[in-house]
PDB file of C-alpha atoms in Angstrom:
ATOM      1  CA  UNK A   1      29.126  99.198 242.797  1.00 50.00           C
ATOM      2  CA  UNK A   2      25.803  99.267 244.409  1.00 51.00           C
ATOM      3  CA  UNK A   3      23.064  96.869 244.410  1.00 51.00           C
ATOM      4  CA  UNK A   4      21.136  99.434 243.308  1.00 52.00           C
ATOM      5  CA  UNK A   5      22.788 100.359 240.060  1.00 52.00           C
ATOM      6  CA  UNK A   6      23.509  96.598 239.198  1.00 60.00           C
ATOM      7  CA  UNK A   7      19.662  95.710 239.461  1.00 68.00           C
ATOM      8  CA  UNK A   8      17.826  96.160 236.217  1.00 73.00           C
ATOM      9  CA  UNK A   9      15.361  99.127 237.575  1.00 75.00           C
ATOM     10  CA  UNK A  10      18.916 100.641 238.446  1.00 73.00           C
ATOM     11  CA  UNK A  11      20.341  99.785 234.598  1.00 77.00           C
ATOM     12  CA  UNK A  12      17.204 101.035 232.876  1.00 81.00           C
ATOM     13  CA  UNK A  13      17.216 105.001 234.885  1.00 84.00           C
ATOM     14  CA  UNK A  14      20.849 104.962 233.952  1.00 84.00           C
ATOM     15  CA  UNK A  15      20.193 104.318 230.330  1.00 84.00           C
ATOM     16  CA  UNK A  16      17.661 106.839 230.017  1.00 85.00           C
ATOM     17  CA  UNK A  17      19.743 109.443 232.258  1.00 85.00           C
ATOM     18  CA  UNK A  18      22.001 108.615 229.694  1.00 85.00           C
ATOM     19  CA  UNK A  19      19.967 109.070 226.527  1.00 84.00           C
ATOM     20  CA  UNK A  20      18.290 111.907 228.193  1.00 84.00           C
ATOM     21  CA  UNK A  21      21.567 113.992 228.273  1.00 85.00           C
ATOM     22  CA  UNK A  22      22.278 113.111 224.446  1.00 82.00           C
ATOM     23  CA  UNK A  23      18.790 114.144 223.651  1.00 83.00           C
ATOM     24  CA  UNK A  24      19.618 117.380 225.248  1.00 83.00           C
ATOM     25  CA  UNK A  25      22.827 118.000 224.070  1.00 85.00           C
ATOM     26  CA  UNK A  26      22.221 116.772 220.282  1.00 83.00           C
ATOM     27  CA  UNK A  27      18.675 119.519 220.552  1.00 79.00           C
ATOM     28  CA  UNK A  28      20.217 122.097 222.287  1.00 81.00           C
ATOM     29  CA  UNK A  29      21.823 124.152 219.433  1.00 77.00           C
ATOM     30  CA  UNK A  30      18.229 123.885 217.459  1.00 79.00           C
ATOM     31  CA  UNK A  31      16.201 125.000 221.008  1.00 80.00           C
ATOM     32  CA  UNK A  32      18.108 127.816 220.659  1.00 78.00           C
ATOM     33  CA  UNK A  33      18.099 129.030 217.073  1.00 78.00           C
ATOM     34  CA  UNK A  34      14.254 128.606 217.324  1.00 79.00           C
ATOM     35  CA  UNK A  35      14.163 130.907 220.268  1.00 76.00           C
ATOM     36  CA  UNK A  36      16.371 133.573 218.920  1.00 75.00           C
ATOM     37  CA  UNK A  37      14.320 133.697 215.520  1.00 75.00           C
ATOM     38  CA  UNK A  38      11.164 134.627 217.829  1.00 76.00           C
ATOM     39  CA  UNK A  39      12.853 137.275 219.383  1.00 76.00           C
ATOM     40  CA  UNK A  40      11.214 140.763 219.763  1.00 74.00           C
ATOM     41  CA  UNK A  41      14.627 142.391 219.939  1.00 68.00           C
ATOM     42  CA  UNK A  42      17.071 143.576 217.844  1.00 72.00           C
ATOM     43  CA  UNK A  43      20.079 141.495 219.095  1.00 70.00           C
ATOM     44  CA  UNK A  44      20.172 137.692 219.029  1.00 69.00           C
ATOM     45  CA  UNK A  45      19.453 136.892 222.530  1.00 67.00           C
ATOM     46  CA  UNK A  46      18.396 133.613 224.435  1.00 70.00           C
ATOM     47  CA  UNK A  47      15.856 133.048 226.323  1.00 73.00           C
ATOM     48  CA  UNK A  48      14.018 135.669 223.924  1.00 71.00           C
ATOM     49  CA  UNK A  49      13.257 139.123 224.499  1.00 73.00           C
ATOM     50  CA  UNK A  50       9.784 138.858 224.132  1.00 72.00           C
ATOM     51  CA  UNK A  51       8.035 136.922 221.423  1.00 72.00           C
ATOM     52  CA  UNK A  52       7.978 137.952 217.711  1.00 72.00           C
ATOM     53  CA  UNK A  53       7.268 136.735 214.271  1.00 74.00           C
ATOM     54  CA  UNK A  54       9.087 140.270 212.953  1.00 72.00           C
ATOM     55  CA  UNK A  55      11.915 138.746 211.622  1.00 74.00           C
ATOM     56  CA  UNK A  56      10.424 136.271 209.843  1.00 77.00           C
ATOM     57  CA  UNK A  57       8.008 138.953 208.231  1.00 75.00           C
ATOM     58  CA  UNK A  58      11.785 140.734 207.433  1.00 75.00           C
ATOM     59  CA  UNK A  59      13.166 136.910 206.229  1.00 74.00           C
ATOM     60  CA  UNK A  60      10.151 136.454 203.903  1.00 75.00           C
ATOM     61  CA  UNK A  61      10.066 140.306 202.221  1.00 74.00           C
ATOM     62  CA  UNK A  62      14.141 139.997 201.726  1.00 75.00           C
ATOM     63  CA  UNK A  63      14.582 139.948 198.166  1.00 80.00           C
ATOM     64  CA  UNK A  64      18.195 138.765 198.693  1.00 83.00           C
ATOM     65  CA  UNK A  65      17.539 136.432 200.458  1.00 79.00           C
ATOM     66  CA  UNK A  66      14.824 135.056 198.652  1.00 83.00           C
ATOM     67  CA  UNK A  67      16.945 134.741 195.274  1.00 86.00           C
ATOM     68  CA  UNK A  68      19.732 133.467 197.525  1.00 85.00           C
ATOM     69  CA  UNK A  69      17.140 130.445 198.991  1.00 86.00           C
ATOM     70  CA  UNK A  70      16.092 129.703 195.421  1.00 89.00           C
ATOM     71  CA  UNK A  71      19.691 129.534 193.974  1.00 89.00           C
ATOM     72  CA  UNK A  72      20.745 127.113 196.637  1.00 88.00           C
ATOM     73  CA  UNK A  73      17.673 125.082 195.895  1.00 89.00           C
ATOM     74  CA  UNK A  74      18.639 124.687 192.156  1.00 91.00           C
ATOM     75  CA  UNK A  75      22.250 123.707 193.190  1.00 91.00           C
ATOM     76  CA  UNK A  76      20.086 120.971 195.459  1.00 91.00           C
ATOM     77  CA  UNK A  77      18.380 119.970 192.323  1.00 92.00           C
ATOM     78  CA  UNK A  78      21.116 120.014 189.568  1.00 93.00           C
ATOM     79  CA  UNK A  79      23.825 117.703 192.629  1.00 92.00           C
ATOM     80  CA  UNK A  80      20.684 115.385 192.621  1.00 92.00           C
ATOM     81  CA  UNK A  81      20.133 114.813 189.116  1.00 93.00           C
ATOM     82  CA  UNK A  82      23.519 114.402 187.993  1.00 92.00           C
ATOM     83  CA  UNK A  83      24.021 111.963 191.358  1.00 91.00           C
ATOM     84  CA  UNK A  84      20.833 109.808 191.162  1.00 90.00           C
ATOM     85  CA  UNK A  85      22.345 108.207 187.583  1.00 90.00           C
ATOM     86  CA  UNK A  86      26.004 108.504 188.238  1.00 89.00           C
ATOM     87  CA  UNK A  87      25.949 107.164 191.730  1.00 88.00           C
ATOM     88  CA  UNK A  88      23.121 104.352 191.606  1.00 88.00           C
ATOM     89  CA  UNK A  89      24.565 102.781 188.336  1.00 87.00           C
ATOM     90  CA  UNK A  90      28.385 102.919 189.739  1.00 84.00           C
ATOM     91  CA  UNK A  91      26.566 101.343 192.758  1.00 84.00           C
ATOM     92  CA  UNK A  92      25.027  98.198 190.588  1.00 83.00           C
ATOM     93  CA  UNK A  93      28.236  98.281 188.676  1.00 81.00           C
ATOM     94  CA  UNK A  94      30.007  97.780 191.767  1.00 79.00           C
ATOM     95  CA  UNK A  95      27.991  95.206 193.565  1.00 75.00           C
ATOM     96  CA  UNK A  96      27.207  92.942 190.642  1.00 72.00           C
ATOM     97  CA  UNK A  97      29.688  93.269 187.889  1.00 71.00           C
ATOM     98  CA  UNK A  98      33.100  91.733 188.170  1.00 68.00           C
ATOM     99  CA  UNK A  99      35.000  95.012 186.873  1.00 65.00           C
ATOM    100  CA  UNK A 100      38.959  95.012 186.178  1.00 62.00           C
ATOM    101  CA  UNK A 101      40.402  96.837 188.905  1.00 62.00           C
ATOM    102  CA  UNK A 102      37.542  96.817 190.463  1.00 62.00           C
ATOM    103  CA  UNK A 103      39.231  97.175 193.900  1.00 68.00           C
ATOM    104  CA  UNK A 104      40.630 100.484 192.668  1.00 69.00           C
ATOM    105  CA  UNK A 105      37.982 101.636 191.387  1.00 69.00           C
ATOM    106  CA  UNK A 106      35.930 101.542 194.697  1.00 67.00           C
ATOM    107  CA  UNK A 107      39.027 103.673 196.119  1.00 70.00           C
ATOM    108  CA  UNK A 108      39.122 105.985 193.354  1.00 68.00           C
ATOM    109  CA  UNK A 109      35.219 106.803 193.988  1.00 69.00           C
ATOM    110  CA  UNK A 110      36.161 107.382 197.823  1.00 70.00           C
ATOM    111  CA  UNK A 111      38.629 110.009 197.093  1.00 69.00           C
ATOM    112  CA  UNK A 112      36.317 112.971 197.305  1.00 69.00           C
ATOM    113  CA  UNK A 113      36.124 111.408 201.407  1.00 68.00           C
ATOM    114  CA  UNK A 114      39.912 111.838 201.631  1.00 73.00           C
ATOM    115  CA  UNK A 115      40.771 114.829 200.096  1.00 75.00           C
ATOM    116  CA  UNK A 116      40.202 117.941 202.353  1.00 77.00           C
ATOM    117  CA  UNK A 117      36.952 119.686 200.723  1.00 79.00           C
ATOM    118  CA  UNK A 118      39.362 123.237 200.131  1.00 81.00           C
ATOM    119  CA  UNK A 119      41.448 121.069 198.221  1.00 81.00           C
ATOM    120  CA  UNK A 120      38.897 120.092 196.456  1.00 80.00           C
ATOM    121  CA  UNK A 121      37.186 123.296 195.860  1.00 81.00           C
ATOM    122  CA  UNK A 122      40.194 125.086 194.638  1.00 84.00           C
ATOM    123  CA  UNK A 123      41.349 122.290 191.802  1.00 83.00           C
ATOM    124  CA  UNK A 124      37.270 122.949 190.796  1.00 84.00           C
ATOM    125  CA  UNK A 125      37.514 126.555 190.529  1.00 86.00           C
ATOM    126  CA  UNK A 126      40.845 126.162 188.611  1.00 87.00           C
ATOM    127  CA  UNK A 127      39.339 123.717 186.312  1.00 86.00           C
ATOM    128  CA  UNK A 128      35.864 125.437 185.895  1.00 85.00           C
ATOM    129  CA  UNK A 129      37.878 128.478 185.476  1.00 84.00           C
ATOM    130  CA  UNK A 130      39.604 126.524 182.351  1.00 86.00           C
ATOM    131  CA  UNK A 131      36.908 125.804 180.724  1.00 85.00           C
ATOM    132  CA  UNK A 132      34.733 128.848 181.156  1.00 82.00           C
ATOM    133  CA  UNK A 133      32.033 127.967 183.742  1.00 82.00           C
ATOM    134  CA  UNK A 134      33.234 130.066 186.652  1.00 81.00           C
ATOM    135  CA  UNK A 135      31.054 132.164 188.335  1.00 76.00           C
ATOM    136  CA  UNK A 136      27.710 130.123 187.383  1.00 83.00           C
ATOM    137  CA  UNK A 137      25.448 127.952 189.343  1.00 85.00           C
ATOM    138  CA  UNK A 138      24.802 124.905 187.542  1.00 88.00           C
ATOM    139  CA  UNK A 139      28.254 123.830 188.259  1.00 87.00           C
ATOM    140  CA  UNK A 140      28.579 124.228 192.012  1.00 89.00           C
ATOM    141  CA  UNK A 141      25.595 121.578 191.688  1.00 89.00           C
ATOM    142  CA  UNK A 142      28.029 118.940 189.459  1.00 90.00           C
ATOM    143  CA  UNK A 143      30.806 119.709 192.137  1.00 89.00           C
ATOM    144  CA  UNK A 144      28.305 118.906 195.122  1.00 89.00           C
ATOM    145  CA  UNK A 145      27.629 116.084 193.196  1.00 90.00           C
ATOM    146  CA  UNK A 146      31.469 114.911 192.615  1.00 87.00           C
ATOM    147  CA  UNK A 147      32.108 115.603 196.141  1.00 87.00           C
ATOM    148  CA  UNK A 148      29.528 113.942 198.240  1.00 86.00           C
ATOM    149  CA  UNK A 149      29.159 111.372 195.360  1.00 87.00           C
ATOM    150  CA  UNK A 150      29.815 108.390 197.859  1.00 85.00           C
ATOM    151  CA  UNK A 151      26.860 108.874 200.164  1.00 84.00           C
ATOM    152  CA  UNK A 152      24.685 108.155 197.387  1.00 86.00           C
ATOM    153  CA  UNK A 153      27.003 104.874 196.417  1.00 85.00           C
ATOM    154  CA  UNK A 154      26.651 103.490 199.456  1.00 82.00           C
ATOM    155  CA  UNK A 155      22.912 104.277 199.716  1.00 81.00           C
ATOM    156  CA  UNK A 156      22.212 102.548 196.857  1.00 85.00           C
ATOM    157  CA  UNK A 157      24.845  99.668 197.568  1.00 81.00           C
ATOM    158  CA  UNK A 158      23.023  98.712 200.769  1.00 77.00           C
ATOM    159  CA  UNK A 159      19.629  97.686 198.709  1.00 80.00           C
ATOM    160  CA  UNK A 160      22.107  95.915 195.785  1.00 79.00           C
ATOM    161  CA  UNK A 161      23.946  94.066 198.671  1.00 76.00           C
ATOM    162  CA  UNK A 162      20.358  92.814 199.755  1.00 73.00           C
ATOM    163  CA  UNK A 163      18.739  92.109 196.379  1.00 73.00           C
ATOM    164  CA  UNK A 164      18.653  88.412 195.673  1.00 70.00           C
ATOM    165  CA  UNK A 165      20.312  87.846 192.428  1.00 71.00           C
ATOM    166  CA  UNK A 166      18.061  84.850 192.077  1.00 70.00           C
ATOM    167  CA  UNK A 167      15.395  87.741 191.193  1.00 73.00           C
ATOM    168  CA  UNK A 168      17.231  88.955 187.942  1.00 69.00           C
ATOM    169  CA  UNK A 169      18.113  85.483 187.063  1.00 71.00           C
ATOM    170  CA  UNK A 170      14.753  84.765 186.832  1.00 79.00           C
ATOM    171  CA  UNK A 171      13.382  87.484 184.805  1.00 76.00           C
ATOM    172  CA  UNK A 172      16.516  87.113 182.206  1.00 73.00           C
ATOM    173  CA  UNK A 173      15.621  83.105 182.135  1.00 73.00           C
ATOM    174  CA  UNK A 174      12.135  84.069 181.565  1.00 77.00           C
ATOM    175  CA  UNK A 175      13.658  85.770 178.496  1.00 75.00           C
ATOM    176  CA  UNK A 176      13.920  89.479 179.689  1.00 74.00           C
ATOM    177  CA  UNK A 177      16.602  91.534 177.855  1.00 77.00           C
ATOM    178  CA  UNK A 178      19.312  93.118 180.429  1.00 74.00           C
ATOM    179  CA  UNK A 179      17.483  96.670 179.844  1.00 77.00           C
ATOM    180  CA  UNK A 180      13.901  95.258 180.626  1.00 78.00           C
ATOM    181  CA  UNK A 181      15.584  93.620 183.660  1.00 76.00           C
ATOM    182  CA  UNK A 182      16.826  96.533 184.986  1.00 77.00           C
ATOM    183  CA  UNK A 183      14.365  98.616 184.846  1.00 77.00           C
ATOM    184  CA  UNK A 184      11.142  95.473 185.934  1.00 80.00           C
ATOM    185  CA  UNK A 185      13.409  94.151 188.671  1.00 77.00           C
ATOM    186  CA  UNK A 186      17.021  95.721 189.717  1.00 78.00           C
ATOM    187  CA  UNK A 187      15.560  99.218 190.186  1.00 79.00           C
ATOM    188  CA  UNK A 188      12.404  98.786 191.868  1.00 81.00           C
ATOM    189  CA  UNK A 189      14.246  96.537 194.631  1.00 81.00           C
ATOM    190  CA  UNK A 190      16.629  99.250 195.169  1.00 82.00           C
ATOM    191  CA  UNK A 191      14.614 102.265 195.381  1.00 84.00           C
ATOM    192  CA  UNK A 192      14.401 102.636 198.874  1.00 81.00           C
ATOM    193  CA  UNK A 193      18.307 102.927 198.417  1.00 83.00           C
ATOM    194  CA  UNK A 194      18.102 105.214 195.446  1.00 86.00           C
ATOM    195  CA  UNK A 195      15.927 107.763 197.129  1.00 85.00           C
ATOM    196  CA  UNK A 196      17.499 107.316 200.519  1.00 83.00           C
ATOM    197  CA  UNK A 197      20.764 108.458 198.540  1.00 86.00           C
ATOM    198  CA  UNK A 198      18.791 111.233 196.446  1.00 87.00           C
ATOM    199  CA  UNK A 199      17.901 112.798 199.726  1.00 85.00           C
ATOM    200  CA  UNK A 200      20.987 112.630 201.079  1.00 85.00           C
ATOM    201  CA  UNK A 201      22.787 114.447 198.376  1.00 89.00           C
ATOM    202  CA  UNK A 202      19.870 116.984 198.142  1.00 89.00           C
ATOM    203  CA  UNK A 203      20.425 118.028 201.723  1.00 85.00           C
ATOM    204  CA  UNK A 204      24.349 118.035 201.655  1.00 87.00           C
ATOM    205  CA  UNK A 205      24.029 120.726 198.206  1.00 89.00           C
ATOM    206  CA  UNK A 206      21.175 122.837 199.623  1.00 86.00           C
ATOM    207  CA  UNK A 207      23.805 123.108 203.119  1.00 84.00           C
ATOM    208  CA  UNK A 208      27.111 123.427 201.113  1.00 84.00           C
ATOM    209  CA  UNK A 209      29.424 126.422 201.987  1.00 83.00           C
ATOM    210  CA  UNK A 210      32.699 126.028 201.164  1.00 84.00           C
ATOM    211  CA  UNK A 211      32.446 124.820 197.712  1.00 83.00           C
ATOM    212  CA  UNK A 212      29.731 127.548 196.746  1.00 83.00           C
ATOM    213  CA  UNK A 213      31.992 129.941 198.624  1.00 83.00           C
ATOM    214  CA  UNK A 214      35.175 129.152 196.011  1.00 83.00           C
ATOM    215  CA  UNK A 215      32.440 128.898 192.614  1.00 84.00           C
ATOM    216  CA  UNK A 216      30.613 131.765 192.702  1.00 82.00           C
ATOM    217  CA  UNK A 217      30.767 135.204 192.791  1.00 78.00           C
ATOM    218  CA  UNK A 218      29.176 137.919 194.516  1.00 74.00           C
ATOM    219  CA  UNK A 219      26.280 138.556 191.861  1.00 79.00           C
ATOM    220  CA  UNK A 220      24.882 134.986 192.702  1.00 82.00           C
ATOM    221  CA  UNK A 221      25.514 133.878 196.025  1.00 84.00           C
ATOM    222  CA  UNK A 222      24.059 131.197 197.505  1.00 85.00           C
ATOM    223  CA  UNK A 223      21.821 130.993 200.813  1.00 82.00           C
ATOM    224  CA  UNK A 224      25.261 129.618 203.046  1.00 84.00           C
ATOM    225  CA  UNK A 225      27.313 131.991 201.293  1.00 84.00           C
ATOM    226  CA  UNK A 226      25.216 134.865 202.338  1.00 81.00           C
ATOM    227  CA  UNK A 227      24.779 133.960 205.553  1.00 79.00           C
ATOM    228  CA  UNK A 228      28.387 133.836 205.655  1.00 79.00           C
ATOM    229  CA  UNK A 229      28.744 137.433 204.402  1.00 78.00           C
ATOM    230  CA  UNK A 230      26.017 138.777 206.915  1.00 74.00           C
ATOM    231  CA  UNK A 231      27.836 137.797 209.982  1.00 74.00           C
ATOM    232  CA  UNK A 232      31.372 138.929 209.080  1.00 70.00           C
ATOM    233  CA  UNK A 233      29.440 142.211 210.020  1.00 67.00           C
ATOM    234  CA  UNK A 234      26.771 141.765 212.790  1.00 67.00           C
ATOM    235  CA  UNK A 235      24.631 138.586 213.432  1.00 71.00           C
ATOM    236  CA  UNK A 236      20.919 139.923 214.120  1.00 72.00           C
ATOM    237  CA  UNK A 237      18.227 137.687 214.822  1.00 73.00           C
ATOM    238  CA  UNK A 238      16.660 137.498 211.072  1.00 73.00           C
ATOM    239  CA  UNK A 239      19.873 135.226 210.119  1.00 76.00           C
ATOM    240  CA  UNK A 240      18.222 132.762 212.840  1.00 77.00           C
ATOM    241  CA  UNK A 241      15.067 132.766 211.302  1.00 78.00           C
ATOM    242  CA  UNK A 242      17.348 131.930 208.032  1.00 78.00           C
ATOM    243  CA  UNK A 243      18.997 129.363 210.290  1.00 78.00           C
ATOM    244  CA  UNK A 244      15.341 127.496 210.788  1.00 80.00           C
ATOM    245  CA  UNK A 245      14.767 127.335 207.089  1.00 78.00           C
ATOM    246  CA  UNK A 246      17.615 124.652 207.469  1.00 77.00           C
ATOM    247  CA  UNK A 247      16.011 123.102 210.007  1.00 81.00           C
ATOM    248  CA  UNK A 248      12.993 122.756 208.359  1.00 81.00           C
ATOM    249  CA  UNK A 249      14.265 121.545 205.206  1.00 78.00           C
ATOM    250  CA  UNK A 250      16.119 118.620 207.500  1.00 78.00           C
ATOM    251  CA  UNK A 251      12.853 117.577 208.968  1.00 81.00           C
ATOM    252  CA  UNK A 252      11.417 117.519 205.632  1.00 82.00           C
ATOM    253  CA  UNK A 253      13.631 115.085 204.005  1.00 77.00           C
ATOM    254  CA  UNK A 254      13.474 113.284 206.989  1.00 78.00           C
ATOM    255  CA  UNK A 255       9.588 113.227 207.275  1.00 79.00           C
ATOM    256  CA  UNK A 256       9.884 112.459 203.303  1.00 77.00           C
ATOM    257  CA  UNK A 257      12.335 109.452 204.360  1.00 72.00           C
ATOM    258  CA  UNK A 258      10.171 107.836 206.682  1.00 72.00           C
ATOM    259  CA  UNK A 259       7.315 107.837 204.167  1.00 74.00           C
ATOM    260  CA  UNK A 260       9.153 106.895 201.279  1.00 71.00           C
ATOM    261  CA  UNK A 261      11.197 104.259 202.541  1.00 65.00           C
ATOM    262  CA  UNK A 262      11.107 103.782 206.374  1.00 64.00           C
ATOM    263  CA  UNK A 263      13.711 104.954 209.025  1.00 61.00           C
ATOM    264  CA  UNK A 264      13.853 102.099 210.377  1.00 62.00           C
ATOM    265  CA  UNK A 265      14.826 100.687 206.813  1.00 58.00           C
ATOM    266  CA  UNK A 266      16.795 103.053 206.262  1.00 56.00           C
ATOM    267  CA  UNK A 267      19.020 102.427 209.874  1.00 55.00           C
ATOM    268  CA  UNK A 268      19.288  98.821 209.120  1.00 55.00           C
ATOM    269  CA  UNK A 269      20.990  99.512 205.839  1.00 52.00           C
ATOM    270  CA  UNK A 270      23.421 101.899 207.265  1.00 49.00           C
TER     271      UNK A 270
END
């Protein structure tokens, strides 16, 4: 090995050669998508065929795909609600209570991790099917929920792990009721982990396929789903500008993150 690459000037361009090349790689699929939306062709094409916003004017006066953005928002917001309760007390449950069979109860919430997501999505369509809530929308949002359940577990079990128990032993000594210290002192020290998690789970439902793929039917698709159907046929440049809607929803609850709680914050407790 040279002297050169062993000296730290040398150590430092190799790093950032390095990091460079991730950059590129990790940004390349997005560079593209963003380029093809602008196109002023009819075929998705990159670099561009001339610059455009046409297909975003097309994206915009869809009505199908309008109703199909909104549905897949209220799936986002239904998988949040039902996770922010479910998953930030099973977190606090976990972390501070000494439960029986405890141990396999952290295992049993995991599952939805180890059981391939068709698998999955076909016992929920048999079981919504059962009891007579196939084919509407408010449930693929309680199986988004059920499924990506863990992320927001172990959102909110980073801030437990680092809340000083001292804290609630303080307020209950001070006479504080187990509600009142809840809500004055256990909560408010793990927000950043409860809306780290409610993001999280937002995202994951607003982006799910498969599941909304098996729960719905063709009278209420959702935004992935159509997608889906659109380029079984012919992928034109308008389903990019759909594409960047995703994109921009991602930088959103990222930008939303970093105000809200703090990326770096939020690394550290990953």
């Amino acid at each position: 090995m040279s002297a050169a690459s062993t000296s730290p000037r040398g150590k430092r361009l190799i790093l950032w050669a390095v990091v460079g090349f991730d950059l590129l790689i990790l940004a390349l699929p997005t560079l593209i998508v963003l380029g093809a939306s602008f196109t002023a062709g009819n075929i998705v094409t990159f670099p561009p065929d001339g610059l455009s916003l046409h297909w975003y004017e097309k994206v915009v006066g869809a009505y199908e795909l309008r109703q199909a953005f909104w549905r897949s928002l209220w799936v986002a917001v239904v998988c949040t609600l039902i996770s922010l309760p479910a998953g930030t007390l099973a977190a606090i449950a976990l972390a501070r209570w000494r439960i029986a069979f405890g141990r396999s109860l952290q295992v049993y919430l995991l599952l939805p991790f180890t059981v391939p997501l068709i698998a999955s999505g076909i016992g929920m369509m048999l079981l919504f099917g059962r009891v007579g809530i196939l084919g509407q929308l408010w449930p693929v949002g309680l199986a988004c929920a059920v499924i990506n359940l863990p992320f927001m577990i172990w959102a909110v079990g980073a801030s437990v792990n680092g809340l000083d128990p001292d804290l609630e032993n303080a307020a209950a000594n001070c006479g504080a009721p187990p509600v009142q210290t809840f809500l004055t002192v256990t909560l408010p020290a793990v927000m950043p982990g409860v809306i780290t998690g409610a993001l999280l789970m937002f995202v994951l439902a607003f982006n799910e396929f498969l599941v909304s793929l098996l729960l719905v039917d063709a009278r209420i698709v959702t935004l992935p789903v159509l997608i889906y159907n659109s380029i079984r046929s012919v992928i034109t440049p308008d389903l990019a500008a759909v594409s960047v809607v995703y994109i921009v929803v991602a930088a959103l609850a990222i930008r939303a993150l970093d105000r809200l709680v703090g990326l770096d914050l939020f690394l550290r407790s990953k």
